[in-house]
Amino acid sequence: MPYCRECGAKIIYDRNTRSYVCPGCGLIYTPQDLIADARRGIEAGLEAEEKKRRKYAEYLEWWTSSKK
Ligand SMILES: [Zn+2]
């Protein structure tokens, strides 16, 4: 189950409204919201990975060039 983006509580599915509700702060999520959130999270994670990799590559480049 996903977690609330506001308070971090576990979101529960409400059969009556067919939406996801946060028991912590009462925020309501539609399934589309959750999919969009998950996609954003994955993209943000990939971007962070890529940034890390680029930084390391830059560092390596700097390190090898400074050793010359
Ligand atoms: Zn919440």
mmCIF file with all atom_site columns, N, CA, C and O in Angstrom, residues 1-51:
data_model
loop_
_atom_site.group_PDB
_atom_site.id
_atom_site.type_symbol
_atom_site.label_atom_id
_atom_site.label_alt_id
_atom_site.label_comp_id
_atom_site.label_asym_id
_atom_site.label_entity_id
_atom_site.label_seq_id
_atom_site.pdbx_PDB_ins_code
_atom_site.Cartn_x
_atom_site.Cartn_y
_atom_site.Cartn_z
_atom_site.occupancy
_atom_site.B_iso_or_equiv
_atom_site.pdbx_formal_charge
_atom_site.auth_seq_id
_atom_site.auth_comp_id
_atom_site.auth_asym_id
_atom_site.auth_atom_id
_atom_site.pdbx_PDB_model_num
ATOM 1   N N  . MET A 1 1  ? 0.832   -1.207 0.000   1.00 0.00 ? 1  MET A N  1
ATOM 2   C CA . MET A 1 1  ? 0.000   0.000  0.000   1.00 0.00 ? 1  MET A CA 1
ATOM 3   C C  . MET A 1 1  ? 0.868   1.260  0.000   1.00 0.00 ? 1  MET A C  1
ATOM 4   O O  . MET A 1 1  ? 1.913   1.286  0.620   1.00 0.00 ? 1  MET A O  1
ATOM 5   N N  . PRO A 1 2  ? 0.406   2.282  -0.672  1.00 0.00 ? 2  PRO A N  1
ATOM 6   C CA . PRO A 1 2  ? 1.183   3.536  -0.712  1.00 0.00 ? 2  PRO A CA 1
ATOM 7   C C  . PRO A 1 2  ? 1.055   4.325  0.579   1.00 0.00 ? 2  PRO A C  1
ATOM 8   O O  . PRO A 1 2  ? 0.200   4.051  1.404   1.00 0.00 ? 2  PRO A O  1
ATOM 9   N N  . TYR A 1 3  ? 1.889   5.311  0.697   1.00 0.00 ? 3  TYR A N  1
ATOM 10  C CA . TYR A 1 3  ? 1.869   6.149  1.888   1.00 0.00 ? 3  TYR A CA 1
ATOM 11  C C  . TYR A 1 3  ? 1.465   7.570  1.519   1.00 0.00 ? 3  TYR A C  1
ATOM 12  O O  . TYR A 1 3  ? 1.677   8.002  0.394   1.00 0.00 ? 3  TYR A O  1
ATOM 13  N N  . CYS A 1 4  ? 0.897   8.236  2.506   1.00 0.00 ? 4  CYS A N  1
ATOM 14  C CA . CYS A 1 4  ? 0.425   9.599  2.298   1.00 0.00 ? 4  CYS A CA 1
ATOM 15  C C  . CYS A 1 4  ? 1.601   10.532 2.033   1.00 0.00 ? 4  CYS A C  1
ATOM 16  O O  . CYS A 1 4  ? 2.612   10.467 2.725   1.00 0.00 ? 4  CYS A O  1
ATOM 17  N N  . ARG A 1 5  ? 1.425   11.392 1.044   1.00 0.00 ? 5  ARG A N  1
ATOM 18  C CA . ARG A 1 5  ? 2.521   12.306 0.725   1.00 0.00 ? 5  ARG A CA 1
ATOM 19  C C  . ARG A 1 5  ? 2.573   13.473 1.695   1.00 0.00 ? 5  ARG A C  1
ATOM 20  O O  . ARG A 1 5  ? 3.545   14.206 1.749   1.00 0.00 ? 5  ARG A O  1
ATOM 21  N N  . GLU A 1 6  ? 1.504   13.657 2.465   1.00 0.00 ? 6  GLU A N  1
ATOM 22  C CA . GLU A 1 6  ? 1.465   14.764 3.417   1.00 0.00 ? 6  GLU A CA 1
ATOM 23  C C  . GLU A 1 6  ? 2.005   14.370 4.783   1.00 0.00 ? 6  GLU A C  1
ATOM 24  O O  . GLU A 1 6  ? 2.819   15.068 5.356   1.00 0.00 ? 6  GLU A O  1
ATOM 25  N N  . CYS A 1 7  ? 1.513   13.246 5.306   1.00 0.00 ? 7  CYS A N  1
ATOM 26  C CA . CYS A 1 7  ? 1.873   12.902 6.685   1.00 0.00 ? 7  CYS A CA 1
ATOM 27  C C  . CYS A 1 7  ? 2.593   11.566 6.787   1.00 0.00 ? 7  CYS A C  1
ATOM 28  O O  . CYS A 1 7  ? 3.079   11.208 7.851   1.00 0.00 ? 7  CYS A O  1
ATOM 29  N N  . GLY A 1 8  ? 2.661   10.796 5.696   1.00 0.00 ? 8  GLY A N  1
ATOM 30  C CA . GLY A 1 8  ? 3.424   9.554  5.715   1.00 0.00 ? 8  GLY A CA 1
ATOM 31  C C  . GLY A 1 8  ? 2.673   8.363  6.266   1.00 0.00 ? 8  GLY A C  1
ATOM 32  O O  . GLY A 1 8  ? 3.243   7.278  6.390   1.00 0.00 ? 8  GLY A O  1
ATOM 33  N N  . ALA A 1 9  ? 1.390   8.544  6.614   1.00 0.00 ? 9  ALA A N  1
ATOM 34  C CA . ALA A 1 9  ? 0.605   7.422  7.122   1.00 0.00 ? 9  ALA A CA 1
ATOM 35  C C  . ALA A 1 9  ? 0.232   6.481  5.972   1.00 0.00 ? 9  ALA A C  1
ATOM 36  O O  . ALA A 1 9  ? 0.254   6.869  4.805   1.00 0.00 ? 9  ALA A O  1
ATOM 37  N N  . LYS A 1 10 ? -0.072  5.249  6.334   1.00 0.00 ? 10 LYS A N  1
ATOM 38  C CA . LYS A 1 10 ? -0.462  4.280  5.318   1.00 0.00 ? 10 LYS A CA 1
ATOM 39  C C  . LYS A 1 10 ? -1.862  4.584  4.805   1.00 0.00 ? 10 LYS A C  1
ATOM 40  O O  . LYS A 1 10 ? -2.789  4.730  5.584   1.00 0.00 ? 10 LYS A O  1
ATOM 41  N N  . ILE A 1 11 ? -1.984  4.665  3.506   1.00 0.00 ? 11 ILE A N  1
ATOM 42  C CA . ILE A 1 11 ? -3.281  5.001  2.910   1.00 0.00 ? 11 ILE A CA 1
ATOM 43  C C  . ILE A 1 11 ? -4.142  3.746  2.828   1.00 0.00 ? 11 ILE A C  1
ATOM 44  O O  . ILE A 1 11 ? -3.654  2.667  2.496   1.00 0.00 ? 11 ILE A O  1
ATOM 45  N N  . ILE A 1 12 ? -5.416  3.900  3.132   1.00 0.00 ? 12 ILE A N  1
ATOM 46  C CA . ILE A 1 12 ? -6.333  2.764  3.059   1.00 0.00 ? 12 ILE A CA 1
ATOM 47  C C  . ILE A 1 12 ? -7.378  2.996  1.982   1.00 0.00 ? 12 ILE A C  1
ATOM 48  O O  . ILE A 1 12 ? -7.738  4.133  1.679   1.00 0.00 ? 12 ILE A O  1
ATOM 49  N N  . TYR A 1 13 ? -7.853  1.893  1.414   1.00 0.00 ? 13 TYR A N  1
ATOM 50  C CA . TYR A 1 13 ? -8.846  1.980  0.348   1.00 0.00 ? 13 TYR A CA 1
ATOM 51  C C  . TYR A 1 13 ? -10.243 2.046  0.941   1.00 0.00 ? 13 TYR A C  1
ATOM 52  O O  . TYR A 1 13 ? -10.597 1.261  1.810   1.00 0.00 ? 13 TYR A O  1
ATOM 53  N N  . ASP A 1 14 ? -11.013 3.027  0.474   1.00 0.00 ? 14 ASP A N  1
ATOM 54  C CA . ASP A 1 14 ? -12.377 3.173  0.935   1.00 0.00 ? 14 ASP A CA 1
ATOM 55  C C  . ASP A 1 14 ? -13.318 2.675  -0.157  1.00 0.00 ? 14 ASP A C  1
ATOM 56  O O  . ASP A 1 14 ? -13.407 3.255  -1.233  1.00 0.00 ? 14 ASP A O  1
ATOM 57  N N  . ARG A 1 15 ? -13.973 1.560  0.142   1.00 0.00 ? 15 ARG A N  1
ATOM 58  C CA . ARG A 1 15 ? -14.855 0.947  -0.854  1.00 0.00 ? 15 ARG A CA 1
ATOM 59  C C  . ARG A 1 15 ? -16.029 1.844  -1.222  1.00 0.00 ? 15 ARG A C  1
ATOM 60  O O  . ARG A 1 15 ? -16.487 1.866  -2.352  1.00 0.00 ? 15 ARG A O  1
ATOM 61  N N  . ASN A 1 16 ? -16.523 2.581  -0.251  1.00 0.00 ? 16 ASN A N  1
ATOM 62  C CA . ASN A 1 16 ? -17.719 3.402  -0.475  1.00 0.00 ? 16 ASN A CA 1
ATOM 63  C C  . ASN A 1 16 ? -17.467 4.511  -1.503  1.00 0.00 ? 16 ASN A C  1
ATOM 64  O O  . ASN A 1 16 ? -18.293 4.752  -2.374  1.00 0.00 ? 16 ASN A O  1
ATOM 65  N N  . THR A 1 17 ? -16.332 5.168  -1.355  1.00 0.00 ? 17 THR A N  1
ATOM 66  C CA . THR A 1 17 ? -16.038 6.272  -2.272  1.00 0.00 ? 17 THR A CA 1
ATOM 67  C C  . THR A 1 17 ? -15.134 5.825  -3.414  1.00 0.00 ? 17 THR A C  1
ATOM 68  O O  . THR A 1 17 ? -14.843 6.609  -4.305  1.00 0.00 ? 17 THR A O  1
ATOM 69  N N  . ARG A 1 18 ? -14.690 4.569  -3.358  1.00 0.00 ? 18 ARG A N  1
ATOM 70  C CA . ARG A 1 18 ? -13.778 4.030  -4.373  1.00 0.00 ? 18 ARG A CA 1
ATOM 71  C C  . ARG A 1 18 ? -12.544 4.893  -4.531  1.00 0.00 ? 18 ARG A C  1
ATOM 72  O O  . ARG A 1 18 ? -12.086 5.162  -5.647  1.00 0.00 ? 18 ARG A O  1
ATOM 73  N N  . SER A 1 19 ? -12.049 5.349  -3.402  1.00 0.00 ? 19 SER A N  1
ATOM 74  C CA . SER A 1 19 ? -10.828 6.139  -3.447  1.00 0.00 ? 19 SER A CA 1
ATOM 75  C C  . SER A 1 19 ? -9.977  5.766  -2.247  1.00 0.00 ? 19 SER A C  1
ATOM 76  O O  . SER A 1 19 ? -10.415 5.005  -1.380  1.00 0.00 ? 19 SER A O  1
ATOM 77  N N  . TYR A 1 20 ? -8.788  6.282  -2.204  1.00 0.00 ? 20 TYR A N  1
ATOM 78  C CA . TYR A 1 20 ? -7.872  5.983  -1.115  1.00 0.00 ? 20 TYR A CA 1
ATOM 79  C C  . TYR A 1 20 ? -7.881  7.138  -0.132  1.00 0.00 ? 20 TYR A C  1
ATOM 80  O O  . TYR A 1 20 ? -7.814  8.301  -0.537  1.00 0.00 ? 20 TYR A O  1
ATOM 81  N N  . VAL A 1 21 ? -7.983  6.807  1.136   1.00 0.00 ? 21 VAL A N  1
ATOM 82  C CA . VAL A 1 21 ? -8.069  7.835  2.165   1.00 0.00 ? 21 VAL A CA 1
ATOM 83  C C  . VAL A 1 21 ? -6.931  7.671  3.151   1.00 0.00 ? 21 VAL A C  1
ATOM 84  O O  . VAL A 1 21 ? -6.586  6.556  3.543   1.00 0.00 ? 21 VAL A O  1
ATOM 85  N N  . CYS A 1 22 ? -6.365  8.799  3.557   1.00 0.00 ? 22 CYS A N  1
ATOM 86  C CA . CYS A 1 22 ? -5.326  8.767  4.571   1.00 0.00 ? 22 CYS A CA 1
ATOM 87  C C  . CYS A 1 22 ? -5.978  8.869  5.943   1.00 0.00 ? 22 CYS A C  1
ATOM 88  O O  . CYS A 1 22 ? -6.688  9.832  6.216   1.00 0.00 ? 22 CYS A O  1
ATOM 89  N N  . PRO A 1 23 ? -5.754  7.892  6.818   1.00 0.00 ? 23 PRO A N  1
ATOM 90  C CA . PRO A 1 23 ? -6.341  7.945  8.154   1.00 0.00 ? 23 PRO A CA 1
ATOM 91  C C  . PRO A 1 23 ? -5.666  8.990  9.032   1.00 0.00 ? 23 PRO A C  1
ATOM 92  O O  . PRO A 1 23 ? -6.211  9.409  10.048  1.00 0.00 ? 23 PRO A O  1
ATOM 93  N N  . GLY A 1 24 ? -4.480  9.410  8.637   1.00 0.00 ? 24 GLY A N  1
ATOM 94  C CA . GLY A 1 24 ? -3.735  10.380 9.433   1.00 0.00 ? 24 GLY A CA 1
ATOM 95  C C  . GLY A 1 24 ? -4.264  11.790 9.267   1.00 0.00 ? 24 GLY A C  1
ATOM 96  O O  . GLY A 1 24 ? -4.589  12.471 10.238  1.00 0.00 ? 24 GLY A O  1
ATOM 97  N N  . CYS A 1 25 ? -4.370  12.251 8.020   1.00 0.00 ? 25 CYS A N  1
ATOM 98  C CA . CYS A 1 25 ? -4.753  13.640 7.797   1.00 0.00 ? 25 CYS A CA 1
ATOM 99  C C  . CYS A 1 25 ? -6.042  13.771 6.997   1.00 0.00 ? 25 CYS A C  1
ATOM 100 O O  . CYS A 1 25 ? -6.511  14.873 6.760   1.00 0.00 ? 25 CYS A O  1
ATOM 101 N N  . GLY A 1 26 ? -6.618  12.638 6.560   1.00 0.00 ? 26 GLY A N  1
ATOM 102 C CA . GLY A 1 26 ? -7.897  12.704 5.876   1.00 0.00 ? 26 GLY A CA 1
ATOM 103 C C  . GLY A 1 26 ? -7.808  13.038 4.398   1.00 0.00 ? 26 GLY A C  1
ATOM 104 O O  . GLY A 1 26 ? -8.827  13.246 3.744   1.00 0.00 ? 26 GLY A O  1
ATOM 105 N N  . LEU A 1 27 ? -6.614  13.106 3.869   1.00 0.00 ? 27 LEU A N  1
ATOM 106 C CA . LEU A 1 27 ? -6.435  13.405 2.458   1.00 0.00 ? 27 LEU A CA 1
ATOM 107 C C  . LEU A 1 27 ? -6.986  12.259 1.612   1.00 0.00 ? 27 LEU A C  1
ATOM 108 O O  . LEU A 1 27 ? -6.816  11.094 1.960   1.00 0.00 ? 27 LEU A O  1
ATOM 109 N N  . ILE A 1 28 ? -7.656  12.607 0.522   1.00 0.00 ? 28 ILE A N  1
ATOM 110 C CA . ILE A 1 28 ? -8.238  11.593 -0.346  1.00 0.00 ? 28 ILE A CA 1
ATOM 111 C C  . ILE A 1 28 ? -7.455  11.521 -1.645  1.00 0.00 ? 28 ILE A C  1
ATOM 112 O O  . ILE A 1 28 ? -7.153  12.544 -2.266  1.00 0.00 ? 28 ILE A O  1
ATOM 113 N N  . TYR A 1 29 ? -7.113  10.298 -2.034  1.00 0.00 ? 29 TYR A N  1
ATOM 114 C CA . TYR A 1 29 ? -6.377  10.079 -3.271  1.00 0.00 ? 29 TYR A CA 1
ATOM 115 C C  . TYR A 1 29 ? -7.229  9.263  -4.232  1.00 0.00 ? 29 TYR A C  1
ATOM 116 O O  . TYR A 1 29 ? -7.841  8.288  -3.837  1.00 0.00 ? 29 TYR A O  1
ATOM 117 N N  . THR A 1 30 ? -7.218  9.650  -5.478  1.00 0.00 ? 30 THR A N  1
ATOM 118 C CA . THR A 1 30 ? -7.832  8.810  -6.495  1.00 0.00 ? 30 THR A CA 1
ATOM 119 C C  . THR A 1 30 ? -6.751  7.860  -6.996  1.00 0.00 ? 30 THR A C  1
ATOM 120 O O  . THR A 1 30 ? -5.558  8.129  -6.831  1.00 0.00 ? 30 THR A O  1
ATOM 121 N N  . PRO A 1 31 ? -7.161  6.730  -7.597  1.00 0.00 ? 31 PRO A N  1
ATOM 122 C CA . PRO A 1 31 ? -6.150  5.817  -8.142  1.00 0.00 ? 31 PRO A CA 1
ATOM 123 C C  . PRO A 1 31 ? -5.213  6.517  -9.123  1.00 0.00 ? 31 PRO A C  1
ATOM 124 O O  . PRO A 1 31 ? -4.023  6.224  -9.168  1.00 0.00 ? 31 PRO A O  1
ATOM 125 N N  . GLN A 1 32 ? -5.745  7.459  -9.891  1.00 0.00 ? 32 GLN A N  1
ATOM 126 C CA . GLN A 1 32 ? -4.907  8.207  -10.837 1.00 0.00 ? 32 GLN A CA 1
ATOM 127 C C  . GLN A 1 32 ? -3.836  9.005  -10.104 1.00 0.00 ? 32 GLN A C  1
ATOM 128 O O  . GLN A 1 32 ? -2.708  9.115  -10.570 1.00 0.00 ? 32 GLN A O  1
ATOM 129 N N  . ASP A 1 33 ? -4.219  9.589  -8.968  1.00 0.00 ? 33 ASP A N  1
ATOM 130 C CA . ASP A 1 33 ? -3.260  10.346 -8.160  1.00 0.00 ? 33 ASP A CA 1
ATOM 131 C C  . ASP A 1 33 ? -2.100  9.460  -7.752  1.00 0.00 ? 33 ASP A C  1
ATOM 132 O O  . ASP A 1 33 ? -0.940  9.845  -7.835  1.00 0.00 ? 33 ASP A O  1
ATOM 133 N N  . LEU A 1 34 ? -2.450  8.240  -7.306  1.00 0.00 ? 34 LEU A N  1
ATOM 134 C CA . LEU A 1 34 ? -1.428  7.326  -6.807  1.00 0.00 ? 34 LEU A CA 1
ATOM 135 C C  . LEU A 1 34 ? -0.502  6.882  -7.925  1.00 0.00 ? 34 LEU A C  1
ATOM 136 O O  . LEU A 1 34 ? 0.705   6.788  -7.740  1.00 0.00 ? 34 LEU A O  1
ATOM 137 N N  . ILE A 1 35 ? -1.072  6.625  -9.090  1.00 0.00 ? 35 ILE A N  1
ATOM 138 C CA . ILE A 1 35 ? -0.247  6.210  -10.227 1.00 0.00 ? 35 ILE A CA 1
ATOM 139 C C  . ILE A 1 35 ? 0.700   7.339  -10.613 1.00 0.00 ? 35 ILE A C  1
ATOM 140 O O  . ILE A 1 35 ? 1.891   7.122  -10.825 1.00 0.00 ? 35 ILE A O  1
ATOM 141 N N  . ALA A 1 36 ? 0.155   8.554  -10.661 1.00 0.00 ? 36 ALA A N  1
ATOM 142 C CA . ALA A 1 36 ? 0.986   9.706  -11.016 1.00 0.00 ? 36 ALA A CA 1
ATOM 143 C C  . ALA A 1 36 ? 2.091   9.896  -9.983  1.00 0.00 ? 36 ALA A C  1
ATOM 144 O O  . ALA A 1 36 ? 3.233   10.167 -10.330 1.00 0.00 ? 36 ALA A O  1
ATOM 145 N N  . ASP A 1 37 ? 1.748   9.724  -8.709  1.00 0.00 ? 37 ASP A N  1
ATOM 146 C CA . ASP A 1 37 ? 2.734   9.866  -7.639  1.00 0.00 ? 37 ASP A CA 1
ATOM 147 C C  . ASP A 1 37 ? 3.833   8.835  -7.763  1.00 0.00 ? 37 ASP A C  1
ATOM 148 O O  . ASP A 1 37 ? 5.013   9.144  -7.630  1.00 0.00 ? 37 ASP A O  1
ATOM 149 N N  . ALA A 1 38 ? 3.426   7.585  -8.017  1.00 0.00 ? 38 ALA A N  1
ATOM 150 C CA . ALA A 1 38 ? 4.402   6.506  -8.126  1.00 0.00 ? 38 ALA A CA 1
ATOM 151 C C  . ALA A 1 38 ? 5.345   6.777  -9.286  1.00 0.00 ? 38 ALA A C  1
ATOM 152 O O  . ALA A 1 38 ? 6.549   6.593  -9.175  1.00 0.00 ? 38 ALA A O  1
ATOM 153 N N  . ARG A 1 39 ? 4.776   7.232  -10.401 1.00 0.00 ? 39 ARG A N  1
ATOM 154 C CA . ARG A 1 39 ? 5.590   7.506  -11.581 1.00 0.00 ? 39 ARG A CA 1
ATOM 155 C C  . ARG A 1 39 ? 6.575   8.627  -11.290 1.00 0.00 ? 39 ARG A C  1
ATOM 156 O O  . ARG A 1 39 ? 7.734   8.554  -11.644 1.00 0.00 ? 39 ARG A O  1
ATOM 157 N N  . ARG A 1 40 ? 6.090   9.655  -10.606 1.00 0.00 ? 40 ARG A N  1
ATOM 158 C CA . ARG A 1 40 ? 6.964   10.775 -10.248 1.00 0.00 ? 40 ARG A CA 1
ATOM 159 C C  . ARG A 1 40 ? 8.082   10.302 -9.345  1.00 0.00 ? 40 ARG A C  1
ATOM 160 O O  . ARG A 1 40 ? 9.221   10.721 -9.486  1.00 0.00 ? 40 ARG A O  1
ATOM 161 N N  . GLY A 1 41 ? 7.720   9.432  -8.407  1.00 0.00 ? 41 GLY A N  1
ATOM 162 C CA . GLY A 1 41 ? 8.719   8.936  -7.466  1.00 0.00 ? 41 GLY A CA 1
ATOM 163 C C  . GLY A 1 41 ? 9.812   8.153  -8.180  1.00 0.00 ? 41 GLY A C  1
ATOM 164 O O  . GLY A 1 41 ? 10.986  8.321  -7.889  1.00 0.00 ? 41 GLY A O  1
ATOM 165 N N  . ILE A 1 42 ? 9.409   7.318  -9.136  1.00 0.00 ? 42 ILE A N  1
ATOM 166 C CA . ILE A 1 42 ? 10.376  6.531  -9.887  1.00 0.00 ? 42 ILE A CA 1
ATOM 167 C C  . ILE A 1 42 ? 11.278  7.444  -10.697 1.00 0.00 ? 42 ILE A C  1
ATOM 168 O O  . ILE A 1 42 ? 12.496  7.298  -10.704 1.00 0.00 ? 42 ILE A O  1
ATOM 169 N N  . GLU A 1 43 ? 10.667  8.437  -11.340 1.00 0.00 ? 43 GLU A N  1
ATOM 170 C CA . GLU A 1 43 ? 11.444  9.371  -12.146 1.00 0.00 ? 43 GLU A CA 1
ATOM 171 C C  . GLU A 1 43 ? 12.429  10.154 -11.283 1.00 0.00 ? 43 GLU A C  1
ATOM 172 O O  . GLU A 1 43 ? 13.572  10.355 -11.658 1.00 0.00 ? 43 GLU A O  1
ATOM 173 N N  . ALA A 1 44 ? 11.969  10.583 -10.110 1.00 0.00 ? 44 ALA A N  1
ATOM 174 C CA . ALA A 1 44 ? 12.832  11.335 -9.216  1.00 0.00 ? 44 ALA A CA 1
ATOM 175 C C  . ALA A 1 44 ? 13.996  10.467 -8.758  1.00 0.00 ? 44 ALA A C  1
ATOM 176 O O  . ALA A 1 44 ? 15.126  10.929 -8.666  1.00 0.00 ? 44 ALA A O  1
ATOM 177 N N  . GLY A 1 45 ? 13.711  9.195  -8.500  1.00 0.00 ? 45 GLY A N  1
ATOM 178 C CA . GLY A 1 45 ? 14.752  8.275  -8.074  1.00 0.00 ? 45 GLY A CA 1
ATOM 179 C C  . GLY A 1 45 ? 15.783  8.061  -9.162  1.00 0.00 ? 45 GLY A C  1
ATOM 180 O O  . GLY A 1 45 ? 16.980  8.073  -8.902  1.00 0.00 ? 45 GLY A O  1
ATOM 181 N N  . LEU A 1 46 ? 15.310  7.888  -10.392 1.00 0.00 ? 46 LEU A N  1
ATOM 182 C CA . LEU A 1 46 ? 16.220  7.683  -11.521 1.00 0.00 ? 46 LEU A CA 1
ATOM 183 C C  . LEU A 1 46 ? 17.077  8.916  -11.742 1.00 0.00 ? 46 LEU A C  1
ATOM 184 O O  . LEU A 1 46 ? 18.273  8.806  -12.007 1.00 0.00 ? 46 LEU A O  1
ATOM 185 N N  . GLU A 1 47 ? 16.461  10.071 -11.593 1.00 0.00 ? 47 GLU A N  1
ATOM 186 C CA . GLU A 1 47 ? 17.192  11.313 -11.800 1.00 0.00 ? 47 GLU A CA 1
ATOM 187 C C  . GLU A 1 47 ? 18.296  11.464 -10.764 1.00 0.00 ? 47 GLU A C  1
ATOM 188 O O  . GLU A 1 47 ? 19.408  11.866 -11.076 1.00 0.00 ? 47 GLU A O  1
ATOM 189 N N  . ALA A 1 48 ? 17.971  11.117 -9.520  1.00 0.00 ? 48 ALA A N  1
ATOM 190 C CA . ALA A 1 48 ? 18.962  11.214 -8.450  1.00 0.00 ? 48 ALA A CA 1
ATOM 191 C C  . ALA A 1 48 ? 20.124  10.256 -8.717  1.00 0.00 ? 48 ALA A C  1
ATOM 192 O O  . ALA A 1 48 ? 21.286  10.606 -8.513  1.00 0.00 ? 48 ALA A O  1
ATOM 193 N N  . GLU A 1 49 ? 19.788  9.052  -9.175  1.00 0.00 ? 49 GLU A N  1
ATOM 194 C CA . GLU A 1 49 ? 20.809  8.056  -9.521  1.00 0.00 ? 49 GLU A CA 1
ATOM 195 C C  . GLU A 1 49 ? 21.729  8.605  -10.590 1.00 0.00 ? 49 GLU A C  1
ATOM 196 O O  . GLU A 1 49 ? 22.948  8.544  -10.480 1.00 0.00 ? 49 GLU A O  1
ATOM 197 N N  . GLU A 1 50 ? 21.106  9.157  -11.625 1.00 0.00 ? 50 GLU A N  1
ATOM 198 C CA . GLU A 1 50 ? 21.847  9.686  -12.765 1.00 0.00 ? 50 GLU A CA 1
ATOM 199 C C  . GLU A 1 50 ? 22.761  10.825 -12.331 1.00 0.00 ? 50 GLU A C  1
ATOM 200 O O  . GLU A 1 50 ? 23.912  10.900 -12.760 1.00 0.00 ? 50 GLU A O  1
ATOM 201 N N  . LYS A 1 51 ? 22.247  11.671 -11.457 1.00 0.00 ? 51 LYS A N  1
ATOM 202 C CA . LYS A 1 51 ? 23.034  12.801 -10.982 1.00 0.00 ? 51 LYS A CA 1
ATOM 203 C C  . LYS A 1 51 ? 24.255  12.310 -10.214 1.00 0.00 ? 51 LYS A C  1
ATOM 204 O O  . LYS A 1 51 ? 25.343  12.838 -10.350 1.00 0.00 ? 51 LYS A O  1
#
